[in-house]
Each structure stands twice: as structure tokens, then as C-alpha cells.
Coordinates of C-alpha atoms in Angstrom, one line a residue:
Chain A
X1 CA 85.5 62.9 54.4
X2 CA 86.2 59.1 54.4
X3 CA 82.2 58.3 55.6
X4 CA 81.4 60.4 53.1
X5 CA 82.2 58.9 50.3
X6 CA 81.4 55.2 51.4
X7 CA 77.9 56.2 52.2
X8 CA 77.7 58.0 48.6
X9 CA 78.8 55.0 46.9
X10 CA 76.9 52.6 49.1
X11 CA 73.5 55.0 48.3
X12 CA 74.8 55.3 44.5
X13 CA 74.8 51.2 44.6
X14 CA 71.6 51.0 45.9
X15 CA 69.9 53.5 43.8
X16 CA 71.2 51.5 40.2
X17 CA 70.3 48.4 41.9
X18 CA 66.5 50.0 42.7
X19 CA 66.3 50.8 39.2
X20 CA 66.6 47.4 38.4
X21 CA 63.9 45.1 38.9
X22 CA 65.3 41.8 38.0
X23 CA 68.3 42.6 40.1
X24 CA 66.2 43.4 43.0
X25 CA 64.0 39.8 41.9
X26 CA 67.5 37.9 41.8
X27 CA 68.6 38.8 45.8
X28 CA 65.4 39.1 47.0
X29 CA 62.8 36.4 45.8
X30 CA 65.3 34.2 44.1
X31 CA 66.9 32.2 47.5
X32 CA 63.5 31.4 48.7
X33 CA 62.1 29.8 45.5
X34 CA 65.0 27.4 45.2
X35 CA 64.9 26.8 49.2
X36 CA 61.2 26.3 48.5
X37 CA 62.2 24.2 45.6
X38 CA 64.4 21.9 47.6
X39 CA 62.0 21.7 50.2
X40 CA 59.3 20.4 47.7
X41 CA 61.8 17.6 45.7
X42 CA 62.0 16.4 49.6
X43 CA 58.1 16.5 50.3
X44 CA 57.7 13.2 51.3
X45 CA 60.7 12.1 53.0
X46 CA 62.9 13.7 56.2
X47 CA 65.3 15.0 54.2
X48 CA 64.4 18.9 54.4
X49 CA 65.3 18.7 58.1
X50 CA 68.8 18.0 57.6
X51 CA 69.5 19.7 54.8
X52 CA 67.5 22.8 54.8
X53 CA 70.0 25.0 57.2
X54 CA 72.2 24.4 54.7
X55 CA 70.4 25.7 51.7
X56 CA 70.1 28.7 53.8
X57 CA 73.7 29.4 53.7
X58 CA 73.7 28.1 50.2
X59 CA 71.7 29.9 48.0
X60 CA 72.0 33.5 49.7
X61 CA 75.5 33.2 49.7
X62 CA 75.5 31.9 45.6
X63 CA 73.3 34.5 44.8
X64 CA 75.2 37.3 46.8
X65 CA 78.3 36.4 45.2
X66 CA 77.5 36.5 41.8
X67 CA 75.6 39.9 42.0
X68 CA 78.6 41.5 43.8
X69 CA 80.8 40.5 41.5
X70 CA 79.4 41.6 38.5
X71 CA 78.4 44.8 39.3
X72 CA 81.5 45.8 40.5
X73 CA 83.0 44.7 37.4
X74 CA 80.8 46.3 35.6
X75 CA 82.5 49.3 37.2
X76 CA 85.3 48.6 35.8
X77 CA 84.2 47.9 32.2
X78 CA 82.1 51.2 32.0
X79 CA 85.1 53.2 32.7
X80 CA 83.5 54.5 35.9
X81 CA 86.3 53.1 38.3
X82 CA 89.0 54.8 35.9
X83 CA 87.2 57.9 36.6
X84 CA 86.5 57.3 40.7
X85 CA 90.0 56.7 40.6
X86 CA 91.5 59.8 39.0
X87 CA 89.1 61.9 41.7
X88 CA 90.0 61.7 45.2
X89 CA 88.1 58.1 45.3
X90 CA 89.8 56.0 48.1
X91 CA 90.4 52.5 47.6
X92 CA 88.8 51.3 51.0
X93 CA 85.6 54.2 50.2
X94 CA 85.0 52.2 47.0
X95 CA 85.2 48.9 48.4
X96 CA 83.6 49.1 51.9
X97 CA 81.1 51.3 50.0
X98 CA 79.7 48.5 47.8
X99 CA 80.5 46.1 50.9
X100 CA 78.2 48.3 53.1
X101 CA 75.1 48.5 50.0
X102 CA 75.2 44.7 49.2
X103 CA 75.6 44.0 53.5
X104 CA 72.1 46.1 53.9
X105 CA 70.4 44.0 50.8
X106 CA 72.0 40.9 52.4
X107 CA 69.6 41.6 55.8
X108 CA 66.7 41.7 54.0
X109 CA 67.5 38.5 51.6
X110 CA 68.3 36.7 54.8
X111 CA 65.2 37.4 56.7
X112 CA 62.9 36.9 53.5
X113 CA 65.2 33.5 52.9
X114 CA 64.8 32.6 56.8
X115 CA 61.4 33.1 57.2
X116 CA 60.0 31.6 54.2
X117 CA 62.0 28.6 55.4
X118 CA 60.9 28.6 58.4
X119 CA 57.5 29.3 58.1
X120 CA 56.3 28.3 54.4
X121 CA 58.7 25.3 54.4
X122 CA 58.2 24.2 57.6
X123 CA 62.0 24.0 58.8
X124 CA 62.4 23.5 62.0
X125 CA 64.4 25.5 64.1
X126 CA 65.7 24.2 67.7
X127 CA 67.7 26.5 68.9
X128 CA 67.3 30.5 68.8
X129 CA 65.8 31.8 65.4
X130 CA 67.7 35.1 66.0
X131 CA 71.1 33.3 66.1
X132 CA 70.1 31.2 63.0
X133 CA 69.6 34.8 61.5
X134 CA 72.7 35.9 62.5
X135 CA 74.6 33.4 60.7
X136 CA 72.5 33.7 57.8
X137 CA 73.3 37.2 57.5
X138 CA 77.3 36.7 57.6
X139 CA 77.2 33.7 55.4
X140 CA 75.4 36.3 53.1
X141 CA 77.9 38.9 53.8
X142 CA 80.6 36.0 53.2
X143 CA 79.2 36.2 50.0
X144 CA 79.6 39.7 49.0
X145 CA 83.2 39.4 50.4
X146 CA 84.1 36.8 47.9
X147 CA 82.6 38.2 44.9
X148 CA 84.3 41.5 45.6
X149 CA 87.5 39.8 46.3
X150 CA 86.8 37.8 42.8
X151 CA 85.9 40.6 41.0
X152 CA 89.2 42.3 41.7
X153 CA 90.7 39.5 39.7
X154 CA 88.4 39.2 36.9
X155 CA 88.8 41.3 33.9
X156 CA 85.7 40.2 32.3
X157 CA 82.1 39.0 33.2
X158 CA 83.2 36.0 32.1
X159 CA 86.5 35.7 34.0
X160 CA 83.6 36.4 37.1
X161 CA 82.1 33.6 36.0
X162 CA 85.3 31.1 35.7
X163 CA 85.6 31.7 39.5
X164 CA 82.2 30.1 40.5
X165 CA 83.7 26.9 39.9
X166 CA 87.1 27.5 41.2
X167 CA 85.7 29.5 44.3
X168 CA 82.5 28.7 45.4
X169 CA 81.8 25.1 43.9
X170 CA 84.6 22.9 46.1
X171 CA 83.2 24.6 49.0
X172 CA 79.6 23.4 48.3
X173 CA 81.1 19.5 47.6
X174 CA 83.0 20.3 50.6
X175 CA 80.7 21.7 52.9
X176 CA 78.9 18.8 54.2
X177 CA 75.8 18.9 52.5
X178 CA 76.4 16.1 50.5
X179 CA 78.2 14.1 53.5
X180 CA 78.5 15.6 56.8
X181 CA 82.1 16.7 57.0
X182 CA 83.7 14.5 59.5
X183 CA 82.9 11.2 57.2
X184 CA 85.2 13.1 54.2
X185 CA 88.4 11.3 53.8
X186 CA 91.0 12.8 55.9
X187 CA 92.8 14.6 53.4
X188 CA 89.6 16.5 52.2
X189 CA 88.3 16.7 55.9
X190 CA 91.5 18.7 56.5
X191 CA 90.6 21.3 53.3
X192 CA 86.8 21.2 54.8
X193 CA 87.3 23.0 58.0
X194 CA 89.6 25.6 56.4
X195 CA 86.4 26.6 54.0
X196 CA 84.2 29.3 54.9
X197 CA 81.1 28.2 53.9
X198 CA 81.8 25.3 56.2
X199 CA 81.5 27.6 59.1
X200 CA 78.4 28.5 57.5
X201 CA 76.7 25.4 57.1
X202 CA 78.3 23.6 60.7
X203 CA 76.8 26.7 62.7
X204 CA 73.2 26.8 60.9
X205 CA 72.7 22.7 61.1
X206 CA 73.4 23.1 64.8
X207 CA 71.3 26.3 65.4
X208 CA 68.5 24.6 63.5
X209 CA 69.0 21.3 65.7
X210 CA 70.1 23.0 68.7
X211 CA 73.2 20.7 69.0
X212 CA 75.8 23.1 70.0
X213 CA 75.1 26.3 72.7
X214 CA 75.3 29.8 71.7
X215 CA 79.3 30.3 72.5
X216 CA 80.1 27.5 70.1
X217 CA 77.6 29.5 67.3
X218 CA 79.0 32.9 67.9
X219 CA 82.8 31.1 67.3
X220 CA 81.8 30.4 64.1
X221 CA 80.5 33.8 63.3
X222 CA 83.6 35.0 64.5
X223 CA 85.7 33.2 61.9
X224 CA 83.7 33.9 58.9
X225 CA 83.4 37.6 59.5
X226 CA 87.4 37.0 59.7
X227 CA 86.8 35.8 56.1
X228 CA 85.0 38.7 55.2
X229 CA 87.1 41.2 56.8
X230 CA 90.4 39.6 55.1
X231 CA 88.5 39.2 51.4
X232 CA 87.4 42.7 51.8
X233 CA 91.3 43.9 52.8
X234 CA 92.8 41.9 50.2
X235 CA 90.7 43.0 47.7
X236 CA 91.0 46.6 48.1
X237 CA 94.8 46.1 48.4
X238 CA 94.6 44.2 44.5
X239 CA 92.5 47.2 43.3
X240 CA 95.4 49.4 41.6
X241 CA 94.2 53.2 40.8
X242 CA 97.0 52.9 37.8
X243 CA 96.7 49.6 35.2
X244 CA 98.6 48.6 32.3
Chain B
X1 CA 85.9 81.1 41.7
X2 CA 89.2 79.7 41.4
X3 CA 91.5 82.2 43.7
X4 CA 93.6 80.7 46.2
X5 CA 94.5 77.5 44.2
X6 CA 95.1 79.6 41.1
X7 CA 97.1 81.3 42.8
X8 CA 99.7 78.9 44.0
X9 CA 100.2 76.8 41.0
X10 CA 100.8 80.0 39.4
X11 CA 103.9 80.4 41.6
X12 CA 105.1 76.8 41.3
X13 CA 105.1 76.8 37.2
X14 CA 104.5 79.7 35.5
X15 CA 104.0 78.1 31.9
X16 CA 103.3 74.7 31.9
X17 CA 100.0 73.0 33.2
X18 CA 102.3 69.9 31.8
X19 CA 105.0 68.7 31.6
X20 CA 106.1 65.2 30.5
X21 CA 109.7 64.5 30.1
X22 CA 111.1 60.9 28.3
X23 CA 108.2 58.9 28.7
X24 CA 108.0 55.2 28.2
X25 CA 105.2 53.6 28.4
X26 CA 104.6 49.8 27.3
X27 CA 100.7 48.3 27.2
X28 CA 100.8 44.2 26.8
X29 CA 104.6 44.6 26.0
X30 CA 104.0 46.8 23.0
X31 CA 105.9 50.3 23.3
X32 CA 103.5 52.2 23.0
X33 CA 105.2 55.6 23.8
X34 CA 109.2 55.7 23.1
X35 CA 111.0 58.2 25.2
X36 CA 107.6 61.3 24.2
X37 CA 108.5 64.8 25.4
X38 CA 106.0 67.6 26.0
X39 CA 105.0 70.2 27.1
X40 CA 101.1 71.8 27.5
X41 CA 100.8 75.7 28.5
X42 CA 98.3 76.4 30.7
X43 CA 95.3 78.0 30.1
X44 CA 95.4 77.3 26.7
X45 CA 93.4 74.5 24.4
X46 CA 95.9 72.1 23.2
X47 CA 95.2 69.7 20.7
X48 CA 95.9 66.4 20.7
X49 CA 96.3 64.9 17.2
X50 CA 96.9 61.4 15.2
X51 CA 95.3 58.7 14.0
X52 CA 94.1 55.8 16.2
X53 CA 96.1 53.2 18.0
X54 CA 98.9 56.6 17.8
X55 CA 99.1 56.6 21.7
X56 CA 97.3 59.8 22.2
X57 CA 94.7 57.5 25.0
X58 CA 98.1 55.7 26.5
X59 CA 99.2 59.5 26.9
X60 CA 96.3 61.2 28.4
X61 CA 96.1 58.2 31.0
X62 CA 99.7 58.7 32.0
X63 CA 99.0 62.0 32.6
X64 CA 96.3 61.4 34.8
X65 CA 98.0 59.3 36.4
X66 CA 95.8 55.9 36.0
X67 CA 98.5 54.3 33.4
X68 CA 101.3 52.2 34.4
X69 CA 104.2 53.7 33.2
X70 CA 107.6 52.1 32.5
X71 CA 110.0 55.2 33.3
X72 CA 109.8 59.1 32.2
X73 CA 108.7 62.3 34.6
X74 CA 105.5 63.7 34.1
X75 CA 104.4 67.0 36.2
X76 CA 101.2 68.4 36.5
X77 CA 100.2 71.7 37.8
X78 CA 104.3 71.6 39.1
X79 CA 103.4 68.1 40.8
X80 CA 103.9 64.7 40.1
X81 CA 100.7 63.0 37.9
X82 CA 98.7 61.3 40.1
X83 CA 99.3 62.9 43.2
X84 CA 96.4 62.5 45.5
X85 CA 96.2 66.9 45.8
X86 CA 95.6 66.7 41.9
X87 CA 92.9 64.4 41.9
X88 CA 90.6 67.5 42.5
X89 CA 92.3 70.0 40.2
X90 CA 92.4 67.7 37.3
X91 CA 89.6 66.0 35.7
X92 CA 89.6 63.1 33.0
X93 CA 87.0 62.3 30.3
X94 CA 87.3 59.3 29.1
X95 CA 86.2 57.9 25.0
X96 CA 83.6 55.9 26.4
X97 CA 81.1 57.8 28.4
X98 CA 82.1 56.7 32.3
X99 CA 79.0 57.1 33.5
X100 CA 76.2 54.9 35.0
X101 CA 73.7 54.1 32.6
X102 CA 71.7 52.7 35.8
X103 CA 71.2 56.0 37.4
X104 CA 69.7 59.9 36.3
X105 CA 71.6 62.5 34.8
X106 CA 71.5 64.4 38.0
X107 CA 72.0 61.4 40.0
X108 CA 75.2 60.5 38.0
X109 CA 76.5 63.9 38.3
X110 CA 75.4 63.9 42.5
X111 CA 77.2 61.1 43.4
X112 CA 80.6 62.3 41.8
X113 CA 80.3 65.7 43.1
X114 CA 79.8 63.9 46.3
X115 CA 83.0 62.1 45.6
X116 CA 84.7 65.0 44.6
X117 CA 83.6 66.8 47.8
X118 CA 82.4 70.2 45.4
X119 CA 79.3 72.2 46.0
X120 CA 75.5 71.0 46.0
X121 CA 74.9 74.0 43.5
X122 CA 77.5 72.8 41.3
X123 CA 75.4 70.1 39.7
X124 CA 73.1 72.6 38.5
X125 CA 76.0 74.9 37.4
X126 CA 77.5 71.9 34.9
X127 CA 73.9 70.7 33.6
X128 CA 73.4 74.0 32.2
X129 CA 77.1 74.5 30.8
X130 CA 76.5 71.1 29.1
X131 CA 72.7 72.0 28.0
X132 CA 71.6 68.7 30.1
X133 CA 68.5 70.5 31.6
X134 CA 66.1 68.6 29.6
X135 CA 67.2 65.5 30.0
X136 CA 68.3 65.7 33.9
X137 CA 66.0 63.3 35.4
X138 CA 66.3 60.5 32.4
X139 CA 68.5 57.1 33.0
X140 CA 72.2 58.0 31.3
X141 CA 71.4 54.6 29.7
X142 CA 68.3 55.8 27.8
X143 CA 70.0 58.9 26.2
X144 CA 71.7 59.1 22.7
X145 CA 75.3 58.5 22.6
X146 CA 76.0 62.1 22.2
X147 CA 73.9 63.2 25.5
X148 CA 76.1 60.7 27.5
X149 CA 79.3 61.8 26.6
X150 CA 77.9 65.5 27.6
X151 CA 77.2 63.8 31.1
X152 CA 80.4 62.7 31.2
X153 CA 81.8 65.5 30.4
X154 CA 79.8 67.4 33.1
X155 CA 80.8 65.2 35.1
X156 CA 84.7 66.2 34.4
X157 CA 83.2 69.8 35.2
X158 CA 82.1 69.5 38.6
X159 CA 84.4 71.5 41.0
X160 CA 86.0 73.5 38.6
X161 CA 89.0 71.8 37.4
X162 CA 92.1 73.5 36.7
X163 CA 93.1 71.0 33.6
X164 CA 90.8 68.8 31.8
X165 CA 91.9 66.1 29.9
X166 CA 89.3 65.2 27.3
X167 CA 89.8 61.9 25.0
X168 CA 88.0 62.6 22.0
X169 CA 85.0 64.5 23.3
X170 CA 83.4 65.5 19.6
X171 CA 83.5 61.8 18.5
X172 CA 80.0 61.1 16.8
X173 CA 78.6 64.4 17.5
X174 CA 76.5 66.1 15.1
X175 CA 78.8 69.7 13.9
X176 CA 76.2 72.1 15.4
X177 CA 76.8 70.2 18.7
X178 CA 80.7 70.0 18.4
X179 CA 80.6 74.0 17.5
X180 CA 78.7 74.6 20.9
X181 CA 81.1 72.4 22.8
X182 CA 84.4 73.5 21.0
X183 CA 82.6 77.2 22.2
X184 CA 82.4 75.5 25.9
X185 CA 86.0 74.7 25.4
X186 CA 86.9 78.2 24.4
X187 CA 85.0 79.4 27.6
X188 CA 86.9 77.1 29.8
X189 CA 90.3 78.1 28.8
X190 CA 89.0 81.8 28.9
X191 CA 87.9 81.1 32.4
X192 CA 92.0 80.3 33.3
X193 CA 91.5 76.2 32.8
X194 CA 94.1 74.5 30.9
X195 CA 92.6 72.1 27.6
X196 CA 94.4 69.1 26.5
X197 CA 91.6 67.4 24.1
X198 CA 92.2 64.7 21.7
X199 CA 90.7 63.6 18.7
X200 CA 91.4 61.8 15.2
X201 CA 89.5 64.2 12.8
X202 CA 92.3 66.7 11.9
X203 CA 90.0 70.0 11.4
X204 CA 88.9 70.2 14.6
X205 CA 92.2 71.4 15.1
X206 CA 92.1 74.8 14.1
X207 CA 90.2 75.7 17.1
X208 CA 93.3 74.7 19.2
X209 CA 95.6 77.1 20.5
X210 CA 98.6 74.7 20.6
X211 CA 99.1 71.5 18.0
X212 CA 100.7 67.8 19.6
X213 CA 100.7 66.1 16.3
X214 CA 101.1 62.1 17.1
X215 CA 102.1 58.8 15.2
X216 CA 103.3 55.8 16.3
X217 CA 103.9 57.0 19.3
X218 CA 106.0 60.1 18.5
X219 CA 105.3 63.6 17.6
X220 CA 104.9 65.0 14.5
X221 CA 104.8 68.4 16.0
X222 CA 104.3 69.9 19.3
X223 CA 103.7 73.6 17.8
X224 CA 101.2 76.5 17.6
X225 CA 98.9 75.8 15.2
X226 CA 100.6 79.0 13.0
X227 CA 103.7 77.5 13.7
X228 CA 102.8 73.6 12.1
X229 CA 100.6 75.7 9.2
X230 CA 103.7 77.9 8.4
X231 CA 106.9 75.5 9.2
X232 CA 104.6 72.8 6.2
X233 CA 103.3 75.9 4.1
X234 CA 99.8 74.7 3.9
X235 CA 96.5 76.0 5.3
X236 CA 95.4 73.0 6.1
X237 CA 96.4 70.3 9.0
X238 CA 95.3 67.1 7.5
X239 CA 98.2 68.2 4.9
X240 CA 100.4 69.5 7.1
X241 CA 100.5 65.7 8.7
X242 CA 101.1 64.4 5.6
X243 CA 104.0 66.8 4.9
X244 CA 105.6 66.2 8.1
X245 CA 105.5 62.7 7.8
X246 CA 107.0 63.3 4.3
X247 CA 109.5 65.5 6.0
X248 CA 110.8 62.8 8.2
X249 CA 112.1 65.5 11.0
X250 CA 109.0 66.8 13.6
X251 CA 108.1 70.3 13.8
X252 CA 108.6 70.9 17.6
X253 CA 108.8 74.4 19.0
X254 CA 107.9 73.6 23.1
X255 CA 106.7 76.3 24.5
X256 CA 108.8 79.1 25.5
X257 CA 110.0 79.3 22.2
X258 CA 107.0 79.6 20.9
X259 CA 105.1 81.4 23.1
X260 CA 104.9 84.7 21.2
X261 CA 103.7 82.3 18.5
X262 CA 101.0 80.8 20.6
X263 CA 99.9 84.8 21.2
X264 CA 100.2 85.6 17.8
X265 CA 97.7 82.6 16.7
X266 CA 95.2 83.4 19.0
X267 CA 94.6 86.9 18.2
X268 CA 94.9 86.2 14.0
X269 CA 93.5 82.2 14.2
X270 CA 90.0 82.8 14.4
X271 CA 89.5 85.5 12.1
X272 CA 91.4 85.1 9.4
X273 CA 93.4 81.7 8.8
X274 CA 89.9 80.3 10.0
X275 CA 87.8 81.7 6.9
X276 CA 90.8 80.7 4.8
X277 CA 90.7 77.4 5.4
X278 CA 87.3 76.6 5.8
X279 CA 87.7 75.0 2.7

């Protein structure tokens, strides 16, 4: 009865989501214009190379975050979660349901996202594209976590909002885009390596150079879909069927 | 359609669908409701009266059971509001139209029969009761605000509920609409469902069986509507308010007092205090 009613609200998600075009624009197309973007700004210099697997974990996992967020909020402004939850709506159907719809979408942002890097951009890719994919998709799914794990917070769109820069913001800075992680002063080094999208960015820079073997990828996987799993249990713990 | 579970709450309460017993509740530290006390018969349409910001939306959620409540006992169906077994029997309507604007009528109304685990048919079976046929395959978001509270209220009417809470269900409707669903009502509570249905526009309440008259958090009168017509001596209930107010002590006759009342005023309301006051 459980599947059930994850599957419904992971189909229900999908169908609103199908009726909206720019939605469907914003987590589809959106990633690979501004990876495009970047990739053009650093035309005529190496730059690209570096920091491309980066903006692979970047802008999927913005993107992802944002949209989860706000449409599960909009549940709960629209009255709609008051209802689920005075029917036999279970707090772990509701969230794994919208986990599962925005997890499918992030498979197919990801391999739109990889592939126009890869082969539009030009990004080259050492080690196996399949593993860079991998991580893609989680740092995605990282994504969804956090903005349902946000949303559970917010009140308003734009309480949502006020958590971009408290949530997702330090762990750009900090992520090693802007200087690889291990030249951060100790002290912010030491916050660094507790960040997920860390994770994210360390294992795609080393797929993409083929640095680190497949054991040392999969570790990181392993501790972001920790993230994920932990946002997602947290959250649906905060979610109360009675408020104030 | 509604044996065996009829059945069995019969036997654990005979009267009451609900039952709420010194309730406190407090929204951003304002008391909101101060010790209420009530009691709702079942199978009957109970009105629920006063003007805005009165608590009658802070009561209605308590009894469904998504309102944090301060202290107080409130039973539904002779169990505990909120309890997971009554999150089938008892269905909620909110003032907004829950729905998603994002998705069909019929698509709307699938996925929360899904939820609620009823009948494939039944979707069909509550877009006719709610005269939604037309309209079935259009976005919620693109109907009038009228249509959408019908979807949300057929959405309340998926597996046949045994009490519907309904927070001002008539609000903005135009009156031939709000006779036909006052008449859906009246078919509901025929059918053995128990009513409890808010609203602020005091002569819609003539078509209640049962009067909770609120203010400021406190009743005015928890009555038949005979009974609050007789005990102010007025046909009329925007009067009868005012005289109770005036009166400074509520009109409450609970139930089992006033259950031969409750009889009496359906068998004489319709015909003939309804032609006298349809001023």
C-alpha cells in the first residue's frame, strides 16, 4: 500500500511538471546552456578543462535544488499537503514520492548536461564516462535531497529562497572551484571536506582527469548518497501532519 | 455501500460523530479557542456559524486532526482525531480549494483516490455528484473559482466518507449553485454521512439540522436550529446572533437533550419556518 502511494505521488509530480513547459525548460535545457556558457567565456584559454567537471556538478545540482524546493512548497501553500495529510498520506510516501519523480528527471538532466559537455563543449573525459555519469546523477539527486530538506523549513517561496545562500552558496566558495580545496586555509579546508558538493566536485575532476581509480570514485558516491539518504530522513521526520 | 464500517462506529457511539470536550487551542500565542465544548450528531448537517477570525477554521482543523492543540479531548467516530484508521472515514475541505491547479479535474481527483486507496469507479461516481463532467479533462487552474472548490470538494467525496468537514464550501458561489450543493449536502446526510459545514453568511443556516453559533472563540449556541429560533424568539438567525450576544448567556442544548428537538426541526424546518423566513 506503501509503493502505492509513492508511485502515485511520484506520477502526480511528473504529470504537473509535464504540464509545464518552462519547468521542464529549467531542468532540462537550462544546465547545458550555462555549462555551454562557461565553456565559451573560456574559449581561448585551458580553463574549461579544469573547471568544467565541476560545472557539471554545479549547475544540475543548483537547478535541482531550487525546483524541488519550490514545488514542494508549493504543496504546502495550496493546501494540498493539509489535505494528503488528513488521508492516509504517509510521511515517507510523500517524501520519497517526490524524491523518486525529481531522481528520474535528474537522469535525464544529467545525461543531456554530460553529453553536451562532453561532446558540444569538448570536455575531456580520462577516465570512464559511465562513472562520470554516475556521479553526476547523485550530485543531481544531492540536489533534490537538499531542497526537500530546505523546503521542510521554509514557510514561504521566499524563505526557499533565503536558503540558497545559507545552503548551497558556502559550498560553491568551498568546493574547490575557485581554489582547489587543499590550498584553503586550514580552518575552511576542515569545513570543505565535510560539504557534499565537495564530494561532488573532487570525484568528477578526477573521473574527468582519470587521477583517482574507480574504488576511490565509488567512495565518494558512497558518501553523498549518505547525504541524500540523511536529508531525505530528516526531512520527512520535520514534516508534521499537525501545525500550529 | 457503507455496511460493515457503519456498522461498528454505530456500536462504539451511538450519537455523536463528535465529540470535543475543553478544548484549547492557541495559533501564534493567541487563544484562539478557550476551553470550547461540543458535541456534532451524526448523520445530521450541523452548522457551523460566526463571523471570521471566530475560530470556526482553528476548530474544524482540530477536529481533523492537522492542528496543534494545546490540551482538550476530541473524539471522532468514538476515536481520538487524527487517528490514522480515521483518515479514511473522515474527509476535510479546506477554504481554499486544495487542489492542483497543474493537473486535470480527473487527474486531481485520481491521484487522491489513489491515495485514499478507494475504487477506480469512484472518480466517476464524485464528478457526477459534483456536476464536474464537463469540465473533467480541463487544468483545475483554468476553471472559475467556484468549479475548483466543487473539485475539492469531490475530492473530499471519494471513498465515501463517514463525516465531512467542510470550511465554507458556498463561499462565492452563485445561489443557484449553493441550492444544488446545500441539496448534495442534504443527500449526503440522508445517505447516513455526518455534516459539519461552516460558513459566515448566517442564512445558509436554516438548512442545517443542528446550529454551533461561534464568537470569539466561544459559542453562542450549540442548538437545533428550532431551539436557537425559539430560545431568541425570532425567525431569523442573523437576529438570533445578535440577541444572544445581547443576552450575554449561550443557548446550549448538546445533544441528547435536544434530540427530540433536532427530530422535530427536521420534519417542520423545511416546510414551514423555511417559507416564513424567507424574508
Amino acid at each position: 500500500m506503501t509503493l502505492v502511494r509513492t508511485f502515485s505521488t511520484a506520477g502526480r509530480v511528473l504529470t504537473q511538471i509535464r504540464h509545464d513547459p518552462r519547468t521542464v525548460g529549467l531542468l532540462l535545457v537550462v544546465p547545458s546552456l550555462l555549462i555551454g556558457l562557461v565553456a565559451w567565456i573560456f574559449t581561448d584559454t585551458d580553463v574549461f578543462a579544469t573547471i568544467g567537471p565541476a560545472m557539471i556538478a554545479l549547475f544540475p545540482f543548483i537547478v535541482m535544488f531550487l525546483v524541488t524546493s519550490i514545488a514542494t512548497l508549493r504543496e504546502r501553500r495550496s493546501g494540498t499537503l493539509e489535505r494528503l495529510f488528513s488521508m492516509p498520506m504517509g510521511k515517507g510516501d510523500f517524501i520519497l514520492g517526490y524524491a523518486l519523480a525529481f531522481g528520474f528527471l535528474a537522469i535525464f538532466q544529467t545525461a543531456i548536461a554530460v553529453s553536451f559537455a562532453v561532446f558540444v563543449c569538448g570536455l575531456e573525459i580520462e577516465g570512464s564516462i559511465w562513472l562520470l555519469f554516475a556521479v553526476a546523477v547523485s550530485d543531481a539527486l544531492l540536489g533534490t535531497a537538499l531542497g526537500l530538506l530546505a523546503s521542510a523549513f521554509a514557510r514561504t517561496e521566499f524563505q526557499v529562497v533565503q536558503f540558497m545562500p545559507v545552503l548551497v552558496f558556502p559550498q560553491i566558495l568551498l568546493g574547490g572551484i575557485f581554489l582547489p580545496t587543499d590550498q584553503l586555509p586550514e580552518g575552511l579546508e576542515a569545513i570543505s571536506e565535510w560539504l557534499p558538493l565537495t564530494f561532488a566536485i573532487d570525484a568528477l575532476t578526477a573521473v574527468a582527469d582519470g587521477s583517482e581509480d574507480a574504488e576511490w570514485i565509488l567512495s565518494k558516491i558512497l558518501v553523498i548518497a549518505a547525504w541524500i539518504v540523511g536529508s531525505i530522513v530528516v526531512g520527512s521526520i520535520t514534516l508534521r501532519r499537525r501545525t500550529p | 455501500m457503507m455496511n460493515s464500517s457503519d456498522a461498528a462506529t454505530g456500536a462504539a457511539s451511538p450519537a455523536a460523530a463528535i465529540i470535543v470536550e475543553d478544548l484549547h487551542v492557541r495559533r501564534a500565542k493567541i487563544r484562539v479557542l478557550d476551553g470550547l465544548s461540543l458535541a456534532v450528531p451524526k448523520g445530521r448537517i450541523v452548522g457551523l456559524l460566526g463571523p471570521s477570525g471566530s475560530g470556526k477554521t482553528t476548530l474544524m482543523r482540530s477536529i481533523v486532526g492537522v492542528q496543534v492543540v494545546q490540551s482538550g479531548r476530541i473524539e471522532v467516530l468514538g476515536l481520538p482525531a487524527g487517528s490514522r484508521e480515521l483518515r479514511r472515514r473522515v474527509a476535510y475541505v479546506t477554504q481554499q480549494a486544495s487542489v492542483y491547479d497543474d493537473l486535470t479535474v480527473r487527474q486531481n481527483l485520481g491521484y487522491f483516490r489513489r491515495v485514499l486507496g478507494a475504487e477506480a469507479s469512484d472518480v466517476d461516481r464524485v464528478i457526477e455528484r459534483t456536476d464536474l463532467g464537463s469540465v473533467a479533462n480541463r487544468l483545475a487552474g483554468t476553471l472559475s473559482g467556484g468549479q475548483r472548490g466543487r473539485v475539492s470538494l469531490a475530492a473530499a467525496l471519494l471513498g465515501t466518507p463517514e463525516v465531512l468537514v467542510l470550511d465554507e464550501p458556498t463561499v462565492g458561489l452563485d445561489p443557484v449553485l449553493r441550492v444544488e450543493l446545500w441539496g448534495l449536502f442534504r443527500t449526503l446526510a440522508d445517505e447516513g454521512a455526518t455534516l459539519l459545514v461552516s460558513s459566515h453568511v448566517m442564512d445558509e443556516a436554516k438548512r442545517c439540522d443542528r446550529l454551533l453559533l461561534m464568537r470569539d472563540g466561544e459559542l453562542l449556541a450549540d442548538d437545533s436550529v428550532r431551539g436557537v429560533l425559539e430560545v431568541t424568539g425570532t425567525d431569523d438567525v442573523e437576529t438570533a446572533f445578535l440577541r444572544l450576544i445581547d443576552r450575554g448567556t449561550p443557548d446550549l442544548r448538546p445533544i441528547d437533550e435536544s434530540a427530540r428537538f433536532a427530530q422535530a426541526a427536521e420534519s417542520t424546518a423545511d416546510p414551514d419556518s423555511g417559507s416564513e423566513a424567507a424574508r
